mmCIF file with all atom_site columns, C-alpha atoms in Angstrom:
data_model
loop_
_atom_site.group_PDB
_atom_site.id
_atom_site.type_symbol
_atom_site.label_atom_id
_atom_site.label_alt_id
_atom_site.label_comp_id
_atom_site.label_asym_id
_atom_site.label_entity_id
_atom_site.label_seq_id
_atom_site.pdbx_PDB_ins_code
_atom_site.Cartn_x
_atom_site.Cartn_y
_atom_site.Cartn_z
_atom_site.occupancy
_atom_site.B_iso_or_equiv
_atom_site.pdbx_formal_charge
_atom_site.auth_seq_id
_atom_site.auth_comp_id
_atom_site.auth_asym_id
_atom_site.auth_atom_id
_atom_site.pdbx_PDB_model_num
ATOM 1   C CA . MET A 1 1   ? -28.833 15.987  -9.468  1.00 96.00 ? 1242 MET A CA 1
ATOM 2   C CA . ARG A 1 2   ? -29.184 12.891  -11.592 1.00 98.00 ? 1243 ARG A CA 1
ATOM 3   C CA . ILE A 1 3   ? -27.074 9.771   -11.095 1.00 98.00 ? 1244 ILE A CA 1
ATOM 4   C CA . ASP A 1 4   ? -26.959 7.017   -13.724 1.00 98.00 ? 1245 ASP A CA 1
ATOM 5   C CA . VAL A 1 5   ? -25.301 3.736   -12.750 1.00 98.00 ? 1246 VAL A CA 1
ATOM 6   C CA . LEU A 1 6   ? -24.116 1.465   -15.561 1.00 98.00 ? 1247 LEU A CA 1
ATOM 7   C CA . THR A 1 7   ? -23.822 -2.142  -14.413 1.00 98.00 ? 1248 THR A CA 1
ATOM 8   C CA . ILE A 1 8   ? -24.364 -5.760  -15.415 1.00 98.00 ? 1249 ILE A CA 1
ATOM 9   C CA . PHE A 1 9   ? -25.973 -6.413  -12.004 1.00 97.00 ? 1250 PHE A CA 1
ATOM 10  C CA . PRO A 1 10  ? -28.793 -3.839  -11.857 1.00 98.00 ? 1251 PRO A CA 1
ATOM 11  C CA . ASN A 1 11  ? -30.752 -5.657  -9.155  1.00 98.00 ? 1252 ASN A CA 1
ATOM 12  C CA . SER A 1 12  ? -27.925 -5.130  -6.663  1.00 97.00 ? 1253 SER A CA 1
ATOM 13  C CA . PHE A 1 13  ? -28.992 -1.469  -6.370  1.00 97.00 ? 1254 PHE A CA 1
ATOM 14  C CA . ASN A 1 14  ? -32.656 -2.139  -5.592  1.00 96.00 ? 1255 ASN A CA 1
ATOM 15  C CA . PHE A 1 15  ? -32.248 -1.725  -1.843  1.00 94.00 ? 1256 PHE A CA 1
ATOM 16  C CA . LEU A 1 16  ? -31.075 1.883   -2.238  1.00 96.00 ? 1257 LEU A CA 1
ATOM 17  C CA . TYR A 1 17  ? -34.641 2.912   -3.032  1.00 95.00 ? 1258 TYR A CA 1
ATOM 18  C CA . GLU A 1 18  ? -35.647 1.823   0.493   1.00 93.00 ? 1259 GLU A CA 1
ATOM 19  C CA . TYR A 1 19  ? -32.392 2.627   2.291   1.00 92.00 ? 1260 TYR A CA 1
ATOM 20  C CA . GLY A 1 20  ? -32.748 5.251   5.052   1.00 93.00 ? 1261 GLY A CA 1
ATOM 21  C CA . VAL A 1 21  ? -32.314 8.886   4.140   1.00 94.00 ? 1262 VAL A CA 1
ATOM 22  C CA . ILE A 1 22  ? -31.089 7.937   0.642   1.00 95.00 ? 1263 ILE A CA 1
ATOM 23  C CA . GLY A 1 23  ? -34.348 6.137   -0.153  1.00 96.00 ? 1264 GLY A CA 1
ATOM 24  C CA . LYS A 1 24  ? -36.370 9.043   1.255   1.00 95.00 ? 1265 LYS A CA 1
ATOM 25  C CA . ALA A 1 25  ? -34.369 11.514  -0.827  1.00 96.00 ? 1266 ALA A CA 1
ATOM 26  C CA . ILE A 1 26  ? -35.168 9.542   -3.990  1.00 97.00 ? 1267 ILE A CA 1
ATOM 27  C CA . LYS A 1 27  ? -38.884 9.398   -3.103  1.00 96.00 ? 1268 LYS A CA 1
ATOM 28  C CA . ASN A 1 28  ? -38.890 13.143  -2.369  1.00 95.00 ? 1269 ASN A CA 1
ATOM 29  C CA . ASN A 1 29  ? -37.200 13.852  -5.723  1.00 96.00 ? 1270 ASN A CA 1
ATOM 30  C CA . LEU A 1 30  ? -34.151 15.434  -4.097  1.00 96.00 ? 1271 LEU A CA 1
ATOM 31  C CA . PHE A 1 31  ? -32.070 13.543  -6.650  1.00 97.00 ? 1272 PHE A CA 1
ATOM 32  C CA . GLU A 1 32  ? -32.762 11.044  -9.429  1.00 98.00 ? 1273 GLU A CA 1
ATOM 33  C CA . LEU A 1 33  ? -31.210 7.578   -9.447  1.00 98.00 ? 1274 LEU A CA 1
ATOM 34  C CA . ASN A 1 34  ? -31.327 5.577   -12.669 1.00 98.00 ? 1275 ASN A CA 1
ATOM 35  C CA . ILE A 1 35  ? -29.881 2.064   -12.973 1.00 98.00 ? 1276 ILE A CA 1
ATOM 36  C CA . VAL A 1 36  ? -28.850 1.012   -16.496 1.00 98.00 ? 1277 VAL A CA 1
ATOM 37  C CA . ASP A 1 37  ? -28.317 -2.646  -17.407 1.00 98.00 ? 1278 ASP A CA 1
ATOM 38  C CA . ILE A 1 38  ? -25.304 -2.788  -19.731 1.00 98.00 ? 1279 ILE A CA 1
ATOM 39  C CA . ARG A 1 39  ? -26.386 -6.209  -21.035 1.00 98.00 ? 1280 ARG A CA 1
ATOM 40  C CA . THR A 1 40  ? -29.425 -4.710  -22.762 1.00 98.00 ? 1281 THR A CA 1
ATOM 41  C CA . PHE A 1 41  ? -27.066 -2.909  -25.144 1.00 98.00 ? 1282 PHE A CA 1
ATOM 42  C CA . SER A 1 42  ? -25.184 -6.022  -26.230 1.00 98.00 ? 1283 SER A CA 1
ATOM 43  C CA . THR A 1 43  ? -25.591 -6.899  -29.913 1.00 97.00 ? 1284 THR A CA 1
ATOM 44  C CA . ASP A 1 44  ? -24.639 -10.514 -29.172 1.00 96.00 ? 1285 ASP A CA 1
ATOM 45  C CA . LYS A 1 45  ? -27.597 -12.872 -29.500 1.00 95.00 ? 1286 LYS A CA 1
ATOM 46  C CA . ASN A 1 46  ? -26.880 -14.224 -25.999 1.00 95.00 ? 1287 ASN A CA 1
ATOM 47  C CA . LYS A 1 47  ? -26.368 -10.710 -24.578 1.00 96.00 ? 1288 LYS A CA 1
ATOM 48  C CA . LYS A 1 48  ? -22.714 -11.485 -23.885 1.00 96.00 ? 1289 LYS A CA 1
ATOM 49  C CA . VAL A 1 49  ? -20.711 -8.502  -22.618 1.00 97.00 ? 1290 VAL A CA 1
ATOM 50  C CA . ASP A 1 50  ? -17.262 -10.031 -22.065 1.00 96.00 ? 1291 ASP A CA 1
ATOM 51  C CA . ASP A 1 51  ? -14.493 -11.696 -24.048 1.00 96.00 ? 1292 ASP A CA 1
ATOM 52  C CA . GLU A 1 52  ? -10.970 -13.060 -23.673 1.00 94.00 ? 1293 GLU A CA 1
ATOM 53  C CA . VAL A 1 53  ? -8.114  -10.686 -22.947 1.00 93.00 ? 1294 VAL A CA 1
ATOM 54  C CA . TYR A 1 54  ? -5.585  -10.101 -25.716 1.00 92.00 ? 1295 TYR A CA 1
ATOM 55  C CA . GLY A 1 55  ? -2.050  -11.113 -24.785 1.00 90.00 ? 1296 GLY A CA 1
ATOM 56  C CA . GLY A 1 56  ? -2.941  -14.348 -23.044 1.00 84.00 ? 1297 GLY A CA 1
ATOM 57  C CA . GLN A 1 57  ? -3.915  -12.876 -19.671 1.00 85.00 ? 1298 GLN A CA 1
ATOM 58  C CA . ALA A 1 58  ? -6.259  -14.966 -17.547 1.00 87.00 ? 1299 ALA A CA 1
ATOM 59  C CA . GLY A 1 59  ? -9.878  -13.955 -17.062 1.00 91.00 ? 1300 GLY A CA 1
ATOM 60  C CA . MET A 1 60  ? -12.459 -12.122 -19.141 1.00 94.00 ? 1301 MET A CA 1
ATOM 61  C CA . LEU A 1 61  ? -12.797 -8.445  -20.011 1.00 95.00 ? 1302 LEU A CA 1
ATOM 62  C CA . MET A 1 62  ? -15.924 -6.369  -20.599 1.00 96.00 ? 1303 MET A CA 1
ATOM 63  C CA . THR A 1 63  ? -16.115 -5.386  -24.268 1.00 97.00 ? 1304 THR A CA 1
ATOM 64  C CA . MET A 1 64  ? -16.386 -1.887  -25.699 1.00 97.00 ? 1305 MET A CA 1
ATOM 65  C CA . GLN A 1 65  ? -19.619 -2.006  -27.685 1.00 97.00 ? 1306 GLN A CA 1
ATOM 66  C CA . PRO A 1 66  ? -22.246 -2.512  -24.953 1.00 98.00 ? 1307 PRO A CA 1
ATOM 67  C CA . VAL A 1 67  ? -20.391 -0.260  -22.485 1.00 98.00 ? 1308 VAL A CA 1
ATOM 68  C CA . VAL A 1 68  ? -19.977 2.618   -24.938 1.00 98.00 ? 1309 VAL A CA 1
ATOM 69  C CA . ASP A 1 69  ? -23.577 2.331   -26.107 1.00 98.00 ? 1310 ASP A CA 1
ATOM 70  C CA . ALA A 1 70  ? -24.759 2.348   -22.489 1.00 98.00 ? 1311 ALA A CA 1
ATOM 71  C CA . ILE A 1 71  ? -22.726 5.495   -21.813 1.00 98.00 ? 1312 ILE A CA 1
ATOM 72  C CA . ASN A 1 72  ? -24.068 7.231   -24.901 1.00 98.00 ? 1313 ASN A CA 1
ATOM 73  C CA . SER A 1 73  ? -27.655 6.364   -23.973 1.00 98.00 ? 1314 SER A CA 1
ATOM 74  C CA . VAL A 1 74  ? -27.525 8.585   -20.866 1.00 98.00 ? 1315 VAL A CA 1
ATOM 75  C CA . LYS A 1 75  ? -24.694 11.025  -21.570 1.00 98.00 ? 1316 LYS A CA 1
ATOM 76  C CA . THR A 1 76  ? -25.489 14.750  -21.769 1.00 98.00 ? 1317 THR A CA 1
ATOM 77  C CA . ASP A 1 77  ? -23.409 17.928  -21.951 1.00 98.00 ? 1318 ASP A CA 1
ATOM 78  C CA . ASP A 1 78  ? -23.532 18.071  -18.128 1.00 98.00 ? 1319 ASP A CA 1
ATOM 79  C CA . SER A 1 79  ? -22.358 14.508  -17.532 1.00 98.00 ? 1320 SER A CA 1
ATOM 80  C CA . LEU A 1 80  ? -19.284 13.533  -15.537 1.00 98.00 ? 1321 LEU A CA 1
ATOM 81  C CA . ILE A 1 81  ? -18.416 9.910   -16.329 1.00 98.00 ? 1322 ILE A CA 1
ATOM 82  C CA . ILE A 1 82  ? -16.738 8.060   -13.465 1.00 98.00 ? 1323 ILE A CA 1
ATOM 83  C CA . PHE A 1 83  ? -15.233 4.581   -13.654 1.00 98.00 ? 1324 PHE A CA 1
ATOM 84  C CA . LEU A 1 84  ? -15.016 2.823   -10.282 1.00 98.00 ? 1325 LEU A CA 1
ATOM 85  C CA . SER A 1 85  ? -11.523 1.346   -10.328 1.00 95.00 ? 1326 SER A CA 1
ATOM 86  C CA . PRO A 1 86  ? -8.736  0.345   -7.893  1.00 93.00 ? 1327 PRO A CA 1
ATOM 87  C CA . GLN A 1 87  ? -6.414  2.395   -10.131 1.00 94.00 ? 1328 GLN A CA 1
ATOM 88  C CA . GLY A 1 88  ? -8.362  5.602   -9.551  1.00 95.00 ? 1329 GLY A CA 1
ATOM 89  C CA . LYS A 1 89  ? -7.948  8.542   -7.240  1.00 96.00 ? 1330 LYS A CA 1
ATOM 90  C CA . VAL A 1 90  ? -8.851  7.514   -3.695  1.00 96.00 ? 1331 VAL A CA 1
ATOM 91  C CA . PHE A 1 91  ? -12.329 8.809   -2.855  1.00 97.00 ? 1332 PHE A CA 1
ATOM 92  C CA . ASN A 1 92  ? -12.554 11.190  0.099   1.00 95.00 ? 1333 ASN A CA 1
ATOM 93  C CA . HIS A 1 93  ? -14.756 13.889  1.614   1.00 93.00 ? 1334 HIS A CA 1
ATOM 94  C CA . ASP A 1 94  ? -13.427 16.679  -0.605  1.00 93.00 ? 1335 ASP A CA 1
ATOM 95  C CA . THR A 1 95  ? -14.171 14.610  -3.704  1.00 97.00 ? 1336 THR A CA 1
ATOM 96  C CA . ALA A 1 96  ? -17.681 13.912  -2.411  1.00 97.00 ? 1337 ALA A CA 1
ATOM 97  C CA . MET A 1 97  ? -18.232 17.653  -1.945  1.00 95.00 ? 1338 MET A CA 1
ATOM 98  C CA . ASN A 1 98  ? -17.002 18.399  -5.460  1.00 97.00 ? 1339 ASN A CA 1
ATOM 99  C CA . LEU A 1 99  ? -19.153 15.685  -7.026  1.00 98.00 ? 1340 LEU A CA 1
ATOM 100 C CA . GLY A 1 100 ? -22.168 16.968  -5.125  1.00 96.00 ? 1341 GLY A CA 1
ATOM 101 C CA . ALA A 1 101 ? -21.957 20.199  -7.122  1.00 96.00 ? 1342 ALA A CA 1
ATOM 102 C CA . LYS A 1 102 ? -22.340 18.353  -10.445 1.00 97.00 ? 1343 LYS A CA 1
ATOM 103 C CA . LYS A 1 103 ? -25.640 18.103  -12.309 1.00 98.00 ? 1344 LYS A CA 1
ATOM 104 C CA . HIS A 1 104 ? -25.181 14.605  -13.687 1.00 98.00 ? 1345 HIS A CA 1
ATOM 105 C CA . LEU A 1 105 ? -22.965 11.722  -12.617 1.00 98.00 ? 1346 LEU A CA 1
ATOM 106 C CA . ILE A 1 106 ? -22.555 8.535   -14.630 1.00 98.00 ? 1347 ILE A CA 1
ATOM 107 C CA . LEU A 1 107 ? -21.044 5.749   -12.507 1.00 98.00 ? 1348 LEU A CA 1
ATOM 108 C CA . LEU A 1 108 ? -19.569 2.949   -14.586 1.00 98.00 ? 1349 LEU A CA 1
ATOM 109 C CA . CYS A 1 109 ? -19.169 -0.397  -12.796 1.00 98.00 ? 1350 CYS A CA 1
ATOM 110 C CA . GLY A 1 110 ? -16.646 -2.853  -14.158 1.00 96.00 ? 1351 GLY A CA 1
ATOM 111 C CA . HIS A 1 111 ? -16.563 -6.590  -13.539 1.00 93.00 ? 1352 HIS A CA 1
ATOM 112 C CA . TYR A 1 112 ? -14.499 -9.680  -14.377 1.00 87.00 ? 1353 TYR A CA 1
ATOM 113 C CA . GLU A 1 113 ? -10.943 -8.432  -15.090 1.00 88.00 ? 1354 GLU A CA 1
ATOM 114 C CA . GLY A 1 114 ? -12.290 -4.972  -15.807 1.00 92.00 ? 1355 GLY A CA 1
ATOM 115 C CA . ILE A 1 115 ? -13.242 -3.069  -18.956 1.00 96.00 ? 1356 ILE A CA 1
ATOM 116 C CA . ASP A 1 116 ? -11.487 -2.659  -22.302 1.00 97.00 ? 1357 ASP A CA 1
ATOM 117 C CA . SER A 1 117 ? -8.997  0.160   -21.673 1.00 96.00 ? 1358 SER A CA 1
ATOM 118 C CA . ARG A 1 118 ? -10.147 2.012   -24.778 1.00 97.00 ? 1359 ARG A CA 1
ATOM 119 C CA . VAL A 1 119 ? -13.344 2.817   -22.894 1.00 97.00 ? 1360 VAL A CA 1
ATOM 120 C CA . ILE A 1 120 ? -11.425 4.166   -19.906 1.00 97.00 ? 1361 ILE A CA 1
ATOM 121 C CA . ASN A 1 121 ? -8.979  6.155   -22.033 1.00 97.00 ? 1362 ASN A CA 1
ATOM 122 C CA . ASN A 1 122 ? -11.539 7.719   -24.359 1.00 98.00 ? 1363 ASN A CA 1
ATOM 123 C CA . TYR A 1 123 ? -14.963 7.812   -22.700 1.00 98.00 ? 1364 TYR A CA 1
ATOM 124 C CA . VAL A 1 124 ? -14.283 8.252   -18.973 1.00 98.00 ? 1365 VAL A CA 1
ATOM 125 C CA . ASP A 1 125 ? -13.647 11.587  -17.221 1.00 98.00 ? 1366 ASP A CA 1
ATOM 126 C CA . MET A 1 126 ? -12.463 10.253  -13.880 1.00 98.00 ? 1367 MET A CA 1
ATOM 127 C CA . GLU A 1 127 ? -11.409 7.018   -12.188 1.00 97.00 ? 1368 GLU A CA 1
ATOM 128 C CA . LEU A 1 128 ? -12.315 6.642   -8.518  1.00 98.00 ? 1369 LEU A CA 1
ATOM 129 C CA . SER A 1 129 ? -11.223 4.075   -5.949  1.00 97.00 ? 1370 SER A CA 1
ATOM 130 C CA . ILE A 1 130 ? -12.715 3.624   -2.477  1.00 97.00 ? 1371 ILE A CA 1
ATOM 131 C CA . GLY A 1 131 ? -9.437  2.177   -1.197  1.00 96.00 ? 1372 GLY A CA 1
ATOM 132 C CA . ASP A 1 132 ? -6.231  0.417   -2.062  1.00 94.00 ? 1373 ASP A CA 1
ATOM 133 C CA . TYR A 1 133 ? -7.701  -3.044  -2.488  1.00 94.00 ? 1374 TYR A CA 1
ATOM 134 C CA . VAL A 1 134 ? -9.566  -4.948  -5.209  1.00 93.00 ? 1375 VAL A CA 1
ATOM 135 C CA . LEU A 1 135 ? -13.252 -5.929  -5.216  1.00 95.00 ? 1376 LEU A CA 1
ATOM 136 C CA . THR A 1 136 ? -15.077 -8.233  -7.606  1.00 93.00 ? 1377 THR A CA 1
ATOM 137 C CA . GLY A 1 137 ? -16.887 -5.330  -9.251  1.00 96.00 ? 1378 GLY A CA 1
ATOM 138 C CA . GLY A 1 138 ? -17.692 -1.639  -9.150  1.00 97.00 ? 1379 GLY A CA 1
ATOM 139 C CA . GLU A 1 139 ? -21.177 -1.980  -7.692  1.00 98.00 ? 1380 GLU A CA 1
ATOM 140 C CA . ILE A 1 140 ? -20.248 -1.635  -4.012  1.00 97.00 ? 1381 ILE A CA 1
ATOM 141 C CA . PRO A 1 141 ? -17.907 1.331   -4.681  1.00 98.00 ? 1382 PRO A CA 1
ATOM 142 C CA . ALA A 1 142 ? -20.710 2.988   -6.687  1.00 98.00 ? 1383 ALA A CA 1
ATOM 143 C CA . MET A 1 143 ? -23.046 2.631   -3.700  1.00 98.00 ? 1384 MET A CA 1
ATOM 144 C CA . VAL A 1 144 ? -20.404 4.181   -1.452  1.00 98.00 ? 1385 VAL A CA 1
ATOM 145 C CA . VAL A 1 145 ? -20.110 7.182   -3.773  1.00 98.00 ? 1386 VAL A CA 1
ATOM 146 C CA . ILE A 1 146 ? -23.895 7.573   -4.043  1.00 98.00 ? 1387 ILE A CA 1
ATOM 147 C CA . ASP A 1 147 ? -24.340 7.478   -0.265  1.00 97.00 ? 1388 ASP A CA 1
ATOM 148 C CA . SER A 1 148 ? -21.467 9.838   0.480   1.00 96.00 ? 1389 SER A CA 1
ATOM 149 C CA . VAL A 1 149 ? -22.363 12.402  -2.202  1.00 97.00 ? 1390 VAL A CA 1
ATOM 150 C CA . THR A 1 150 ? -26.132 12.543  -1.751  1.00 96.00 ? 1391 THR A CA 1
ATOM 151 C CA . ARG A 1 151 ? -26.123 12.815  2.044   1.00 93.00 ? 1392 ARG A CA 1
ATOM 152 C CA . LEU A 1 152 ? -24.306 16.138  1.627   1.00 92.00 ? 1393 LEU A CA 1
ATOM 153 C CA . MET A 1 153 ? -27.101 17.554  -0.514  1.00 93.00 ? 1394 MET A CA 1
ATOM 154 C CA . ASP A 1 154 ? -29.590 20.066  0.876   1.00 89.00 ? 1395 ASP A CA 1
ATOM 155 C CA . ASN A 1 155 ? -32.567 18.555  2.734   1.00 89.00 ? 1396 ASN A CA 1
ATOM 156 C CA . VAL A 1 156 ? -31.330 14.946  2.483   1.00 91.00 ? 1397 VAL A CA 1
ATOM 157 C CA . LEU A 1 157 ? -30.390 14.697  6.170   1.00 83.00 ? 1398 LEU A CA 1
ATOM 158 C CA . GLY A 1 158 ? -33.055 15.490  8.723   1.00 62.00 ? 1399 GLY A CA 1
ATOM 159 C CA . ASN A 1 159 ? -30.709 17.914  10.491  1.00 52.00 ? 1400 ASN A CA 1
ATOM 160 C CA . GLU A 1 160 ? -28.650 20.099  8.169   1.00 55.00 ? 1401 GLU A CA 1
ATOM 161 C CA . GLU A 1 161 ? -26.000 20.497  10.885  1.00 51.00 ? 1402 GLU A CA 1
ATOM 162 C CA . SER A 1 162 ? -25.346 16.736  10.908  1.00 53.00 ? 1403 SER A CA 1
ATOM 163 C CA . ALA A 1 163 ? -23.114 16.765  7.826   1.00 52.00 ? 1404 ALA A CA 1
ATOM 164 C CA . LYS A 1 164 ? -21.156 19.722  9.193   1.00 51.00 ? 1405 LYS A CA 1
ATOM 165 C CA . SER A 1 165 ? -20.219 17.728  12.285  1.00 48.00 ? 1406 SER A CA 1
ATOM 166 C CA . ASP A 1 166 ? -19.119 14.654  10.319  1.00 53.00 ? 1407 ASP A CA 1
ATOM 167 C CA . SER A 1 167 ? -15.580 13.359  10.425  1.00 50.00 ? 1408 SER A CA 1
ATOM 168 C CA . HIS A 1 168 ? -13.457 14.915  7.649   1.00 52.00 ? 1409 HIS A CA 1
ATOM 169 C CA . PHE A 1 169 ? -15.779 17.912  7.171   1.00 61.00 ? 1410 PHE A CA 1
ATOM 170 C CA . ASN A 1 170 ? -13.049 20.195  8.546   1.00 75.00 ? 1411 ASN A CA 1
ATOM 171 C CA . ILE A 1 171 ? -10.131 17.724  8.360   1.00 86.00 ? 1412 ILE A CA 1
ATOM 172 C CA . LEU A 1 172 ? -10.650 16.602  11.967  1.00 93.00 ? 1413 LEU A CA 1
ATOM 173 C CA . LEU A 1 173 ? -12.398 13.380  12.889  1.00 93.00 ? 1414 LEU A CA 1
ATOM 174 C CA . GLN A 1 174 ? -15.701 13.607  14.715  1.00 91.00 ? 1415 GLN A CA 1
ATOM 175 C CA . HIS A 1 175 ? -15.766 14.035  18.491  1.00 92.00 ? 1416 HIS A CA 1
ATOM 176 C CA . ASP A 1 176 ? -17.146 11.275  20.746  1.00 94.00 ? 1417 ASP A CA 1
ATOM 177 C CA . HIS A 1 177 ? -20.924 10.935  21.156  1.00 94.00 ? 1418 HIS A CA 1
ATOM 178 C CA . PHE A 1 178 ? -22.930 9.537   24.084  1.00 95.00 ? 1419 PHE A CA 1
ATOM 179 C CA . THR A 1 179 ? -26.521 8.653   24.995  1.00 95.00 ? 1420 THR A CA 1
ATOM 180 C CA . ARG A 1 180 ? -28.413 7.114   27.928  1.00 94.00 ? 1421 ARG A CA 1
ATOM 181 C CA . PRO A 1 181 ? -27.573 5.730   30.429  1.00 96.00 ? 1422 PRO A CA 1
ATOM 182 C CA . ARG A 1 182 ? -25.334 8.363   31.963  1.00 96.00 ? 1423 ARG A CA 1
ATOM 183 C CA . GLU A 1 183 ? -23.190 5.628   33.527  1.00 96.00 ? 1424 GLU A CA 1
ATOM 184 C CA . TYR A 1 184 ? -22.826 1.941   32.581  1.00 96.00 ? 1425 TYR A CA 1
ATOM 185 C CA . GLU A 1 185 ? -20.464 -0.557  34.227  1.00 96.00 ? 1426 GLU A CA 1
ATOM 186 C CA . GLY A 1 186 ? -18.418 2.323   35.586  1.00 96.00 ? 1427 GLY A CA 1
ATOM 187 C CA . HIS A 1 187 ? -18.114 4.110   32.237  1.00 96.00 ? 1428 HIS A CA 1
ATOM 188 C CA . LYS A 1 188 ? -19.378 7.673   32.582  1.00 97.00 ? 1429 LYS A CA 1
ATOM 189 C CA . VAL A 1 189 ? -20.387 10.342  30.112  1.00 96.00 ? 1430 VAL A CA 1
ATOM 190 C CA . PRO A 1 190 ? -18.155 13.463  30.449  1.00 97.00 ? 1431 PRO A CA 1
ATOM 191 C CA . GLU A 1 191 ? -19.696 15.869  32.947  1.00 96.00 ? 1432 GLU A CA 1
ATOM 192 C CA . VAL A 1 192 ? -19.184 18.902  30.724  1.00 97.00 ? 1433 VAL A CA 1
ATOM 193 C CA . LEU A 1 193 ? -21.944 17.645  28.408  1.00 97.00 ? 1434 LEU A CA 1
ATOM 194 C CA . PHE A 1 194 ? -24.476 18.148  31.221  1.00 96.00 ? 1435 PHE A CA 1
ATOM 195 C CA . SER A 1 195 ? -23.227 21.621  32.151  1.00 97.00 ? 1436 SER A CA 1
ATOM 196 C CA . GLY A 1 196 ? -25.576 23.571  29.887  1.00 96.00 ? 1437 GLY A CA 1
ATOM 197 C CA . ASN A 1 197 ? -22.613 25.789  29.045  1.00 97.00 ? 1438 ASN A CA 1
ATOM 198 C CA . HIS A 1 198 ? -22.591 25.685  25.225  1.00 97.00 ? 1439 HIS A CA 1
ATOM 199 C CA . ALA A 1 199 ? -19.224 27.424  24.946  1.00 97.00 ? 1440 ALA A CA 1
ATOM 200 C CA . LYS A 1 200 ? -17.570 24.849  27.199  1.00 97.00 ? 1441 LYS A CA 1
ATOM 201 C CA . ILE A 1 201 ? -19.289 21.989  25.372  1.00 97.00 ? 1442 ILE A CA 1
ATOM 202 C CA . LYS A 1 202 ? -18.052 23.258  21.999  1.00 95.00 ? 1443 LYS A CA 1
ATOM 203 C CA . GLN A 1 203 ? -14.565 23.649  23.447  1.00 97.00 ? 1444 GLN A CA 1
ATOM 204 C CA . TRP A 1 204 ? -14.669 20.050  24.721  1.00 97.00 ? 1445 TRP A CA 1
ATOM 205 C CA . GLN A 1 205 ? -15.949 18.775  21.352  1.00 95.00 ? 1446 GLN A CA 1
ATOM 206 C CA . LEU A 1 206 ? -13.141 20.505  19.471  1.00 95.00 ? 1447 LEU A CA 1
ATOM 207 C CA . GLN A 1 207 ? -10.470 19.226  21.849  1.00 97.00 ? 1448 GLN A CA 1
ATOM 208 C CA . ASN A 1 208 ? -11.916 15.715  21.696  1.00 96.00 ? 1449 ASN A CA 1
ATOM 209 C CA . SER A 1 209 ? -11.941 15.877  17.874  1.00 94.00 ? 1450 SER A CA 1
ATOM 210 C CA . ILE A 1 210 ? -8.291  16.894  17.909  1.00 96.00 ? 1451 ILE A CA 1
ATOM 211 C CA . GLU A 1 211 ? -7.413  14.052  20.294  1.00 97.00 ? 1452 GLU A CA 1
ATOM 212 C CA . ASN A 1 212 ? -9.348  11.498  18.221  1.00 96.00 ? 1453 ASN A CA 1
ATOM 213 C CA . THR A 1 213 ? -7.627  12.637  15.047  1.00 95.00 ? 1454 THR A CA 1
ATOM 214 C CA . LYS A 1 214 ? -4.169  12.571  16.619  1.00 97.00 ? 1455 LYS A CA 1
ATOM 215 C CA . ARG A 1 215 ? -4.750  9.048   17.973  1.00 97.00 ? 1456 ARG A CA 1
ATOM 216 C CA . LYS A 1 216 ? -6.589  7.454   15.045  1.00 97.00 ? 1457 LYS A CA 1
ATOM 217 C CA . ARG A 1 217 ? -5.344  9.363   11.996  1.00 94.00 ? 1458 ARG A CA 1
ATOM 218 C CA . PRO A 1 218 ? -1.962  11.010  12.613  1.00 96.00 ? 1459 PRO A CA 1
ATOM 219 C CA . ASP A 1 219 ? -1.779  11.895  8.903   1.00 94.00 ? 1460 ASP A CA 1
ATOM 220 C CA . LEU A 1 220 ? -4.903  14.051  9.205   1.00 92.00 ? 1461 LEU A CA 1
ATOM 221 C CA . TYR A 1 221 ? -3.664  15.504  12.497  1.00 95.00 ? 1462 TYR A CA 1
ATOM 222 C CA . GLU A 1 222 ? -0.464  16.639  10.801  1.00 95.00 ? 1463 GLU A CA 1
ATOM 223 C CA . LYS A 1 223 ? -2.534  18.213  8.012   1.00 92.00 ? 1464 LYS A CA 1
ATOM 224 C CA . TYR A 1 224 ? -4.663  19.999  10.618  1.00 93.00 ? 1465 TYR A CA 1
ATOM 225 C CA . ILE A 1 225 ? -1.596  21.342  12.449  1.00 94.00 ? 1466 ILE A CA 1
ATOM 226 C CA . ASN A 1 226 ? -0.023  22.528  9.189   1.00 93.00 ? 1467 ASN A CA 1
ATOM 227 C CA . ASN A 1 227 ? -3.218  24.412  8.311   1.00 90.00 ? 1468 ASN A CA 1
ATOM 228 C CA . ILE A 1 228 ? -3.182  26.143  11.695  1.00 87.00 ? 1469 ILE A CA 1
ATOM 229 C CA . ARG A 1 229 ? 0.432   27.207  11.154  1.00 85.00 ? 1470 ARG A CA 1
ATOM 230 C CA . LYS A 1 230 ? -0.451  28.663  7.746   1.00 79.00 ? 1471 LYS A CA 1
ATOM 231 C CA . ASP A 1 231 ? -3.235  30.733  9.323   1.00 70.00 ? 1472 ASP A CA 1
#
């Protein structure tokens, strides 16, 4: 997979090349990450990429020319162009799985008051939001998408079973996890985890996942119950 990020703050992505399993995956050529500076495509002598908003609205808007030229510089027949936007579909695990099957993602990061809507309406395939709130730009959401999508790829995680036990992989949230010491200030690790009985441990993990989901995310619990009824 190749991921191109279009941004006016390219340096904000530098740490990804050294960031945990994501950085290792890039070094091992498990996927390609390319950061594109939109400003380099500006035809303005001062490399300006924004202008006033028509209609008297406050703030500045990113202009079409440098954004469209940046898109066209990396676009291929396999590209899926995604605009990170609070108006988009809310990003979730299923979306991450679907994006992971694509050959080429182009992540477009807006800033200021956003991007000229003609870009969104004519050059973008999908709008994605990481939540119902507004950030100052699309850079942080783009990093969220990169992390979530690439960690699901083959060989990115050290243990291939890790992703399968993640919260949301099968609707349910993840079960509780514990490490040493066995007891601390009266708080004990469940005895079943020391039983050596793998069937009982799996049964406990499933029940704990169900309980966590019911308590923390009743909406997902209802979805889980409805799926069981359908089966």
